[in-house]
Amino acid sequence: MSFISIQTAQNIDVEYELAGLGHRIVACMVDMLLFIAYFLVAFYVLRFTGIDERISETAFIVIVILPVFLYYLLTETFMNGQSIGKKLMHIKVISLDGGQPSLRQYLLRWIFRLIDVTFSQGVIAVIAVAISNKGQRLGDMVANTTVVNMRPPRRLEHTLFVPVANDYVISYPEVANLSAQDMLLIKEVLQMQHREEGYYLPAEAARKIENVLNIHRKEEPAQFLYILLQDYNHLP
């Protein structure tokens, strides 16, 4: 397994496991199967209903071709860095600057996919990912992105595990709306709170989480964050 460390806007270094080449290929194959299924369904619906004889070639392109052509741009933009194939493989696109990828970054990845994947049958993408120490294809290099595994790293110091009693009662069920990487970031904040540079991080993190989950905490910031970790560990 290969890992990459990314510094967030809060100056916290978060370590991600890079998505393996095999996972990325399988995700791409899943997406290709979806393309084929969509083509077949659209073709037969238009053919058997006779619509294909009544619409123009332009309309046919808009209905059948355009959704597939824009698939990766739309899904990665509106599905938080994931296509359907990536989601099934638990991998996603992230920005190397520590923030959420911008529309410009997604657009650059999509444009360079024509070179990386479409025109080269994926050969350029495979070679680039294999030799890059950041798991990047050409589109990632231009967009300053990479693809990571969303499953938590298995090394003990990076796991989400915190001790929870069998009769533990969840305080904030809304924690289910946070991702594993969000929880890893919370754990990083708690680990840094005793350092001089991390003193104010729990309060900042708690305030942001309250806004995101639309909840109001009853505890001090650090205690609140630890309870969220316990709640997350006790989710069904």
PDB file of C-alpha atoms in Angstrom:
ATOM      1  CA  MET A   1       0.000   0.000   0.000  1.00  0.00           C
ATOM      2  CA  SER A   2       1.181   3.525  -0.821  1.00  0.00           C
ATOM      3  CA  PHE A   3       0.251   6.536   1.278  1.00  0.00           C
ATOM      4  CA  ILE A   4       0.251  10.270   0.697  1.00  0.00           C
ATOM      5  CA  SER A   5       0.243  13.014   3.327  1.00  0.00           C
ATOM      6  CA  ILE A   6      -1.838  16.117   2.584  1.00  0.00           C
ATOM      7  CA  GLN A   7      -1.889  19.270   4.686  1.00  0.00           C
ATOM      8  CA  THR A   8      -5.370  20.669   5.248  1.00  0.00           C
ATOM      9  CA  ALA A   9      -6.331  24.329   5.515  1.00  0.00           C
ATOM     10  CA  GLN A  10      -6.072  23.900   9.308  1.00  0.00           C
ATOM     11  CA  ASN A  11      -2.390  22.891   8.898  1.00  0.00           C
ATOM     12  CA  ILE A  12      -3.163  19.311   9.870  1.00  0.00           C
ATOM     13  CA  ASP A  13      -1.363  16.566   7.983  1.00  0.00           C
ATOM     14  CA  VAL A  14      -3.835  13.849   7.003  1.00  0.00           C
ATOM     15  CA  GLU A  15      -2.537  10.610   5.563  1.00  0.00           C
ATOM     16  CA  TYR A  16      -4.517   8.893   2.806  1.00  0.00           C
ATOM     17  CA  GLU A  17      -3.997   5.522   1.203  1.00  0.00           C
ATOM     18  CA  LEU A  18      -3.583   5.963  -2.544  1.00  0.00           C
ATOM     19  CA  ALA A  19      -6.125   4.076  -4.630  1.00  0.00           C
ATOM     20  CA  GLY A  20      -4.496   1.019  -6.148  1.00  0.00           C
ATOM     21  CA  LEU A  21      -4.203   0.739  -9.905  1.00  0.00           C
ATOM     22  CA  GLY A  22      -6.415  -2.352  -9.811  1.00  0.00           C
ATOM     23  CA  HIS A  23      -9.173  -0.504  -7.939  1.00  0.00           C
ATOM     24  CA  ARG A  24      -9.078   2.333 -10.457  1.00  0.00           C
ATOM     25  CA  ILE A  25      -9.250  -0.068 -13.403  1.00  0.00           C
ATOM     26  CA  VAL A  26     -12.192  -1.963 -11.890  1.00  0.00           C
ATOM     27  CA  ALA A  27     -13.991   1.341 -11.203  1.00  0.00           C
ATOM     28  CA  CYS A  28     -13.451   2.327 -14.836  1.00  0.00           C
ATOM     29  CA  MET A  29     -14.777  -1.048 -16.015  1.00  0.00           C
ATOM     30  CA  VAL A  30     -17.909  -0.607 -13.893  1.00  0.00           C
ATOM     31  CA  ASP A  31     -18.469   2.800 -15.463  1.00  0.00           C
ATOM     32  CA  MET A  32     -17.946   1.325 -18.938  1.00  0.00           C
ATOM     33  CA  LEU A  33     -20.582  -1.327 -18.233  1.00  0.00           C
ATOM     34  CA  LEU A  34     -22.958   1.460 -17.213  1.00  0.00           C
ATOM     35  CA  PHE A  35     -22.226   3.244 -20.502  1.00  0.00           C
ATOM     36  CA  ILE A  36     -23.031   0.101 -22.478  1.00  0.00           C
ATOM     37  CA  ALA A  37     -26.220  -0.498 -20.499  1.00  0.00           C
ATOM     38  CA  TYR A  38     -27.328   3.103 -21.039  1.00  0.00           C
ATOM     39  CA  PHE A  39     -26.611   2.924 -24.778  1.00  0.00           C
ATOM     40  CA  LEU A  40     -28.591  -0.309 -25.134  1.00  0.00           C
ATOM     41  CA  VAL A  41     -31.562   0.909 -23.102  1.00  0.00           C
ATOM     42  CA  ALA A  42     -31.668   4.288 -24.868  1.00  0.00           C
ATOM     43  CA  PHE A  43     -31.279   2.696 -28.305  1.00  0.00           C
ATOM     44  CA  TYR A  44     -34.041   0.130 -27.830  1.00  0.00           C
ATOM     45  CA  VAL A  45     -36.423   2.590 -26.177  1.00  0.00           C
ATOM     46  CA  LEU A  46     -36.001   5.013 -29.065  1.00  0.00           C
ATOM     47  CA  ARG A  47     -36.237   2.241 -31.640  1.00  0.00           C
ATOM     48  CA  PHE A  48     -39.268   0.390 -30.279  1.00  0.00           C
ATOM     49  CA  THR A  49     -41.221   3.554 -29.574  1.00  0.00           C
ATOM     50  CA  GLY A  50     -40.417   4.903 -33.014  1.00  0.00           C
ATOM     51  CA  ILE A  51     -39.021   8.075 -31.507  1.00  0.00           C
ATOM     52  CA  ASP A  52     -35.727   7.646 -33.374  1.00  0.00           C
ATOM     53  CA  GLU A  53     -37.562   8.226 -36.655  1.00  0.00           C
ATOM     54  CA  ARG A  54     -39.113  11.479 -35.444  1.00  0.00           C
ATOM     55  CA  ILE A  55     -36.138  13.212 -33.830  1.00  0.00           C
ATOM     56  CA  SER A  56     -33.181  14.887 -35.457  1.00  0.00           C
ATOM     57  CA  GLU A  57     -29.614  13.664 -35.326  1.00  0.00           C
ATOM     58  CA  THR A  58     -28.810  16.523 -32.955  1.00  0.00           C
ATOM     59  CA  ALA A  59     -31.538  15.450 -30.558  1.00  0.00           C
ATOM     60  CA  PHE A  60     -30.269  11.862 -30.710  1.00  0.00           C
ATOM     61  CA  ILE A  61     -26.776  13.039 -29.778  1.00  0.00           C
ATOM     62  CA  VAL A  62     -28.133  15.090 -26.873  1.00  0.00           C
ATOM     63  CA  ILE A  63     -30.216  12.192 -25.549  1.00  0.00           C
ATOM     64  CA  VAL A  64     -27.807   9.293 -26.092  1.00  0.00           C
ATOM     65  CA  ILE A  65     -24.258  10.564 -26.583  1.00  0.00           C
ATOM     66  CA  LEU A  66     -23.993  13.697 -24.433  1.00  0.00           C
ATOM     67  CA  PRO A  67     -24.804  12.080 -21.047  1.00  0.00           C
ATOM     68  CA  VAL A  68     -22.019   9.527 -21.569  1.00  0.00           C
ATOM     69  CA  PHE A  69     -19.610  12.180 -22.847  1.00  0.00           C
ATOM     70  CA  LEU A  70     -20.186  14.345 -19.749  1.00  0.00           C
ATOM     71  CA  TYR A  71     -20.502  11.425 -17.318  1.00  0.00           C
ATOM     72  CA  TYR A  72     -17.211  11.789 -15.441  1.00  0.00           C
ATOM     73  CA  LEU A  73     -17.373  15.569 -15.234  1.00  0.00           C
ATOM     74  CA  LEU A  74     -20.918  15.523 -13.864  1.00  0.00           C
ATOM     75  CA  THR A  75     -20.578  12.599 -11.468  1.00  0.00           C
ATOM     76  CA  GLU A  76     -17.257  13.666  -9.967  1.00  0.00           C
ATOM     77  CA  THR A  77     -18.493  17.247  -9.579  1.00  0.00           C
ATOM     78  CA  PHE A  78     -21.837  16.394  -7.993  1.00  0.00           C
ATOM     79  CA  MET A  79     -20.895  13.149  -6.213  1.00  0.00           C
ATOM     80  CA  ASN A  80     -18.007  14.562  -4.196  1.00  0.00           C
ATOM     81  CA  GLY A  81     -15.187  13.285  -6.399  1.00  0.00           C
ATOM     82  CA  GLN A  82     -16.710   9.920  -7.255  1.00  0.00           C
ATOM     83  CA  SER A  83     -18.205   8.283 -10.308  1.00  0.00           C
ATOM     84  CA  ILE A  84     -20.535   5.347  -9.693  1.00  0.00           C
ATOM     85  CA  GLY A  85     -17.629   2.966 -10.291  1.00  0.00           C
ATOM     86  CA  LYS A  86     -15.410   4.870  -7.861  1.00  0.00           C
ATOM     87  CA  LYS A  87     -18.171   4.892  -5.263  1.00  0.00           C
ATOM     88  CA  LEU A  88     -18.560   1.118  -5.493  1.00  0.00           C
ATOM     89  CA  MET A  89     -14.786   0.714  -5.106  1.00  0.00           C
ATOM     90  CA  HIS A  90     -14.656   3.200  -2.204  1.00  0.00           C
ATOM     91  CA  ILE A  91     -12.208   5.529  -3.937  1.00  0.00           C
ATOM     92  CA  LYS A  92     -12.490   9.235  -4.726  1.00  0.00           C
ATOM     93  CA  VAL A  93     -10.717  12.215  -6.256  1.00  0.00           C
ATOM     94  CA  ILE A  94      -9.118  14.655  -3.812  1.00  0.00           C
ATOM     95  CA  SER A  95      -7.129  17.853  -4.259  1.00  0.00           C
ATOM     96  CA  LEU A  96      -3.483  17.858  -3.216  1.00  0.00           C
ATOM     97  CA  ASP A  97      -3.899  21.316  -1.678  1.00  0.00           C
ATOM     98  CA  GLY A  98      -5.985  19.800   1.118  1.00  0.00           C
ATOM     99  CA  GLY A  99      -9.348  21.185   0.036  1.00  0.00           C
ATOM    100  CA  GLN A 100     -12.284  19.954  -1.982  1.00  0.00           C
ATOM    101  CA  PRO A 101     -11.427  19.799  -5.714  1.00  0.00           C
ATOM    102  CA  SER A 102     -12.769  22.797  -7.606  1.00  0.00           C
ATOM    103  CA  LEU A 103     -14.850  22.708 -10.781  1.00  0.00           C
ATOM    104  CA  ARG A 104     -11.711  23.796 -12.660  1.00  0.00           C
ATOM    105  CA  GLN A 105      -9.801  20.776 -11.331  1.00  0.00           C
ATOM    106  CA  TYR A 106     -12.600  18.377 -12.282  1.00  0.00           C
ATOM    107  CA  LEU A 107     -12.761  20.007 -15.714  1.00  0.00           C
ATOM    108  CA  LEU A 108      -9.014  19.571 -16.283  1.00  0.00           C
ATOM    109  CA  ARG A 109      -9.189  15.888 -15.272  1.00  0.00           C
ATOM    110  CA  TRP A 110     -12.109  15.381 -17.644  1.00  0.00           C
ATOM    111  CA  ILE A 111     -10.386  17.086 -20.584  1.00  0.00           C
ATOM    112  CA  PHE A 112      -7.157  15.136 -20.137  1.00  0.00           C
ATOM    113  CA  ARG A 113      -9.130  11.882 -19.856  1.00  0.00           C
ATOM    114  CA  LEU A 114      -9.385  12.092 -23.642  1.00  0.00           C
ATOM    115  CA  ILE A 115      -5.589  11.687 -23.801  1.00  0.00           C
ATOM    116  CA  ASP A 116      -5.113   9.477 -20.748  1.00  0.00           C
ATOM    117  CA  VAL A 117      -7.896   7.003 -21.346  1.00  0.00           C
ATOM    118  CA  THR A 118     -10.022   7.529 -24.445  1.00  0.00           C
ATOM    119  CA  PHE A 119      -7.484   7.977 -27.247  1.00  0.00           C
ATOM    120  CA  SER A 120      -4.785   5.745 -25.733  1.00  0.00           C
ATOM    121  CA  GLN A 121      -7.182   2.993 -24.594  1.00  0.00           C
ATOM    122  CA  GLY A 122      -6.041   3.676 -21.035  1.00  0.00           C
ATOM    123  CA  VAL A 123      -2.384   2.851 -21.708  1.00  0.00           C
ATOM    124  CA  ILE A 124      -1.093   6.337 -20.865  1.00  0.00           C
ATOM    125  CA  ALA A 125      -3.156   6.467 -17.673  1.00  0.00           C
ATOM    126  CA  VAL A 126      -1.911   3.067 -16.490  1.00  0.00           C
ATOM    127  CA  ILE A 127       1.736   3.952 -17.144  1.00  0.00           C
ATOM    128  CA  ALA A 128       1.412   7.374 -15.503  1.00  0.00           C
ATOM    129  CA  VAL A 129      -0.266   6.008 -12.354  1.00  0.00           C
ATOM    130  CA  ALA A 130       2.256   3.164 -12.111  1.00  0.00           C
ATOM    131  CA  ILE A 131       5.317   5.438 -12.202  1.00  0.00           C
ATOM    132  CA  SER A 132       3.899   8.370 -10.224  1.00  0.00           C
ATOM    133  CA  ASN A 133       4.703   8.467  -6.517  1.00  0.00           C
ATOM    134  CA  LYS A 134       1.359  10.207  -5.979  1.00  0.00           C
ATOM    135  CA  GLY A 135      -0.748   7.795  -8.041  1.00  0.00           C
ATOM    136  CA  GLN A 136      -1.519  10.429 -10.669  1.00  0.00           C
ATOM    137  CA  ARG A 137      -2.481  10.079 -14.299  1.00  0.00           C
ATOM    138  CA  LEU A 138      -1.761  13.044 -16.597  1.00  0.00           C
ATOM    139  CA  GLY A 139      -5.102  14.646 -15.795  1.00  0.00           C
ATOM    140  CA  ASP A 140      -4.320  14.457 -12.076  1.00  0.00           C
ATOM    141  CA  MET A 141      -0.890  16.015 -12.591  1.00  0.00           C
ATOM    142  CA  VAL A 142      -2.377  18.959 -14.479  1.00  0.00           C
ATOM    143  CA  ALA A 143      -5.282  19.385 -12.044  1.00  0.00           C
ATOM    144  CA  ASN A 144      -3.167  18.817  -8.891  1.00  0.00           C
ATOM    145  CA  THR A 145      -5.378  15.941  -7.776  1.00  0.00           C
ATOM    146  CA  THR A 146      -5.067  12.250  -7.052  1.00  0.00           C
ATOM    147  CA  VAL A 147      -7.364   9.316  -6.236  1.00  0.00           C
ATOM    148  CA  VAL A 148      -7.410   7.819  -2.745  1.00  0.00           C
ATOM    149  CA  ASN A 149      -8.959   4.902  -0.920  1.00  0.00           C
ATOM    150  CA  MET A 150     -11.840   6.043   1.283  1.00  0.00           C
ATOM    151  CA  ARG A 151     -11.557   3.052   3.607  1.00  0.00           C
ATOM    152  CA  PRO A 152      -9.678   4.056   6.763  1.00  0.00           C
ATOM    153  CA  PRO A 153      -5.984   3.033   6.803  1.00  0.00           C
ATOM    154  CA  ARG A 154      -5.481  -0.192   8.705  1.00  0.00           C
ATOM    155  CA  ARG A 155      -2.386   0.852  10.653  1.00  0.00           C
ATOM    156  CA  LEU A 156      -3.318   1.144  14.335  1.00  0.00           C
ATOM    157  CA  GLU A 157      -2.225   4.755  14.802  1.00  0.00           C
ATOM    158  CA  HIS A 158      -4.473   5.809  11.907  1.00  0.00           C
ATOM    159  CA  THR A 159      -7.578   3.774  12.763  1.00  0.00           C
ATOM    160  CA  LEU A 160     -10.809   5.258  14.029  1.00  0.00           C
ATOM    161  CA  PHE A 161     -11.115   2.803  16.914  1.00  0.00           C
ATOM    162  CA  VAL A 162     -11.859   4.202  20.345  1.00  0.00           C
ATOM    163  CA  PRO A 163     -13.121   2.054  23.241  1.00  0.00           C
ATOM    164  CA  VAL A 164     -16.911   1.940  23.524  1.00  0.00           C
ATOM    165  CA  ALA A 165     -18.953   0.020  26.105  1.00  0.00           C
ATOM    166  CA  ASN A 166     -21.488  -2.534  24.891  1.00  0.00           C
ATOM    167  CA  ASP A 167     -24.341  -0.536  26.435  1.00  0.00           C
ATOM    168  CA  TYR A 168     -23.106   2.749  24.991  1.00  0.00           C
ATOM    169  CA  VAL A 169     -25.875   5.111  23.842  1.00  0.00           C
ATOM    170  CA  ILE A 170     -25.181   7.313  20.826  1.00  0.00           C
ATOM    171  CA  SER A 171     -25.420  11.019  21.644  1.00  0.00           C
ATOM    172  CA  TYR A 172     -25.284  12.444  18.129  1.00  0.00           C
ATOM    173  CA  PRO A 173     -26.786  10.079  15.512  1.00  0.00           C
ATOM    174  CA  GLU A 174     -26.109  12.784  12.899  1.00  0.00           C
ATOM    175  CA  VAL A 175     -22.483  11.624  12.974  1.00  0.00           C
ATOM    176  CA  ALA A 176     -23.540   9.021  10.390  1.00  0.00           C
ATOM    177  CA  ASN A 177     -23.439  11.840   7.833  1.00  0.00           C
ATOM    178  CA  LEU A 178     -19.679  12.233   8.301  1.00  0.00           C
ATOM    179  CA  SER A 179     -17.166  10.163   6.339  1.00  0.00           C
ATOM    180  CA  ALA A 180     -14.352   8.000   7.672  1.00  0.00           C
ATOM    181  CA  GLN A 181     -11.869  10.634   6.528  1.00  0.00           C
ATOM    182  CA  ASP A 182     -13.813  13.287   8.465  1.00  0.00           C
ATOM    183  CA  MET A 183     -13.469  11.160  11.586  1.00  0.00           C
ATOM    184  CA  LEU A 184      -9.759  10.646  10.987  1.00  0.00           C
ATOM    185  CA  LEU A 185      -9.406  14.413  10.798  1.00  0.00           C
ATOM    186  CA  ILE A 186     -11.267  14.758  14.110  1.00  0.00           C
ATOM    187  CA  LYS A 187      -8.890  12.251  15.689  1.00  0.00           C
ATOM    188  CA  GLU A 188      -5.924  14.203  14.320  1.00  0.00           C
ATOM    189  CA  VAL A 189      -7.341  17.375  15.902  1.00  0.00           C
ATOM    190  CA  LEU A 190      -7.647  15.662  19.281  1.00  0.00           C
ATOM    191  CA  GLN A 191      -4.097  14.358  19.027  1.00  0.00           C
ATOM    192  CA  MET A 192      -2.781  17.851  18.251  1.00  0.00           C
ATOM    193  CA  GLN A 193      -4.721  19.803  20.883  1.00  0.00           C
ATOM    194  CA  HIS A 194      -1.912  19.673  23.442  1.00  0.00           C
ATOM    195  CA  ARG A 195       0.602  21.189  21.047  1.00  0.00           C
ATOM    196  CA  GLU A 196       0.944  24.948  20.925  1.00  0.00           C
ATOM    197  CA  GLU A 197      -0.099  25.131  17.267  1.00  0.00           C
ATOM    198  CA  GLY A 198      -3.123  22.902  17.869  1.00  0.00           C
ATOM    199  CA  TYR A 199      -4.589  24.563  20.960  1.00  0.00           C
ATOM    200  CA  TYR A 200      -7.505  26.247  19.160  1.00  0.00           C
ATOM    201  CA  LEU A 201      -8.233  23.437  16.702  1.00  0.00           C
ATOM    202  CA  PRO A 202     -10.887  21.556  18.758  1.00  0.00           C
ATOM    203  CA  ALA A 203     -13.037  24.695  19.101  1.00  0.00           C
ATOM    204  CA  GLU A 204     -12.750  25.465  15.377  1.00  0.00           C
ATOM    205  CA  ALA A 205     -13.497  21.867  14.397  1.00  0.00           C
ATOM    206  CA  ALA A 206     -16.451  21.633  16.799  1.00  0.00           C
ATOM    207  CA  ARG A 207     -17.967  24.843  15.422  1.00  0.00           C
ATOM    208  CA  LYS A 208     -17.679  23.642  11.820  1.00  0.00           C
ATOM    209  CA  ILE A 209     -19.163  20.232  12.634  1.00  0.00           C
ATOM    210  CA  GLU A 210     -22.098  21.836  14.449  1.00  0.00           C
ATOM    211  CA  ASN A 211     -22.829  23.884  11.339  1.00  0.00           C
ATOM    212  CA  VAL A 212     -22.453  20.952   8.944  1.00  0.00           C
ATOM    213  CA  LEU A 213     -24.616  18.562  10.988  1.00  0.00           C
ATOM    214  CA  ASN A 214     -26.992  21.283  12.227  1.00  0.00           C
ATOM    215  CA  ILE A 215     -26.592  20.221  15.847  1.00  0.00           C
ATOM    216  CA  HIS A 216     -25.826  22.017  19.126  1.00  0.00           C
ATOM    217  CA  ARG A 217     -23.243  20.499  21.424  1.00  0.00           C
ATOM    218  CA  LYS A 218     -23.597  20.383  25.208  1.00  0.00           C
ATOM    219  CA  GLU A 219     -19.950  19.578  25.897  1.00  0.00           C
ATOM    220  CA  GLU A 220     -16.623  21.341  25.697  1.00  0.00           C
ATOM    221  CA  PRO A 221     -15.113  21.168  22.171  1.00  0.00           C
ATOM    222  CA  ALA A 222     -12.571  18.393  22.815  1.00  0.00           C
ATOM    223  CA  GLN A 223     -15.084  16.268  24.740  1.00  0.00           C
ATOM    224  CA  PHE A 224     -17.646  16.816  21.987  1.00  0.00           C
ATOM    225  CA  LEU A 225     -15.184  15.604  19.334  1.00  0.00           C
ATOM    226  CA  TYR A 226     -14.319  12.516  21.369  1.00  0.00           C
ATOM    227  CA  ILE A 227     -18.018  11.702  21.805  1.00  0.00           C
ATOM    228  CA  LEU A 228     -18.431  11.942  18.037  1.00  0.00           C
ATOM    229  CA  LEU A 229     -15.641   9.377  17.644  1.00  0.00           C
ATOM    230  CA  GLN A 230     -17.360   7.082  20.130  1.00  0.00           C
ATOM    231  CA  ASP A 231     -20.704   7.563  18.392  1.00  0.00           C
ATOM    232  CA  TYR A 232     -19.141   6.761  15.019  1.00  0.00           C
ATOM    233  CA  ASN A 233     -17.624   3.563  16.409  1.00  0.00           C
ATOM    234  CA  HIS A 234     -21.006   2.496  17.763  1.00  0.00           C
ATOM    235  CA  LEU A 235     -22.998   3.095  14.565  1.00  0.00           C
ATOM    236  CA  PRO A 236     -24.904  -0.017  13.418  1.00  0.00           C
TER     237      PRO A 236
END
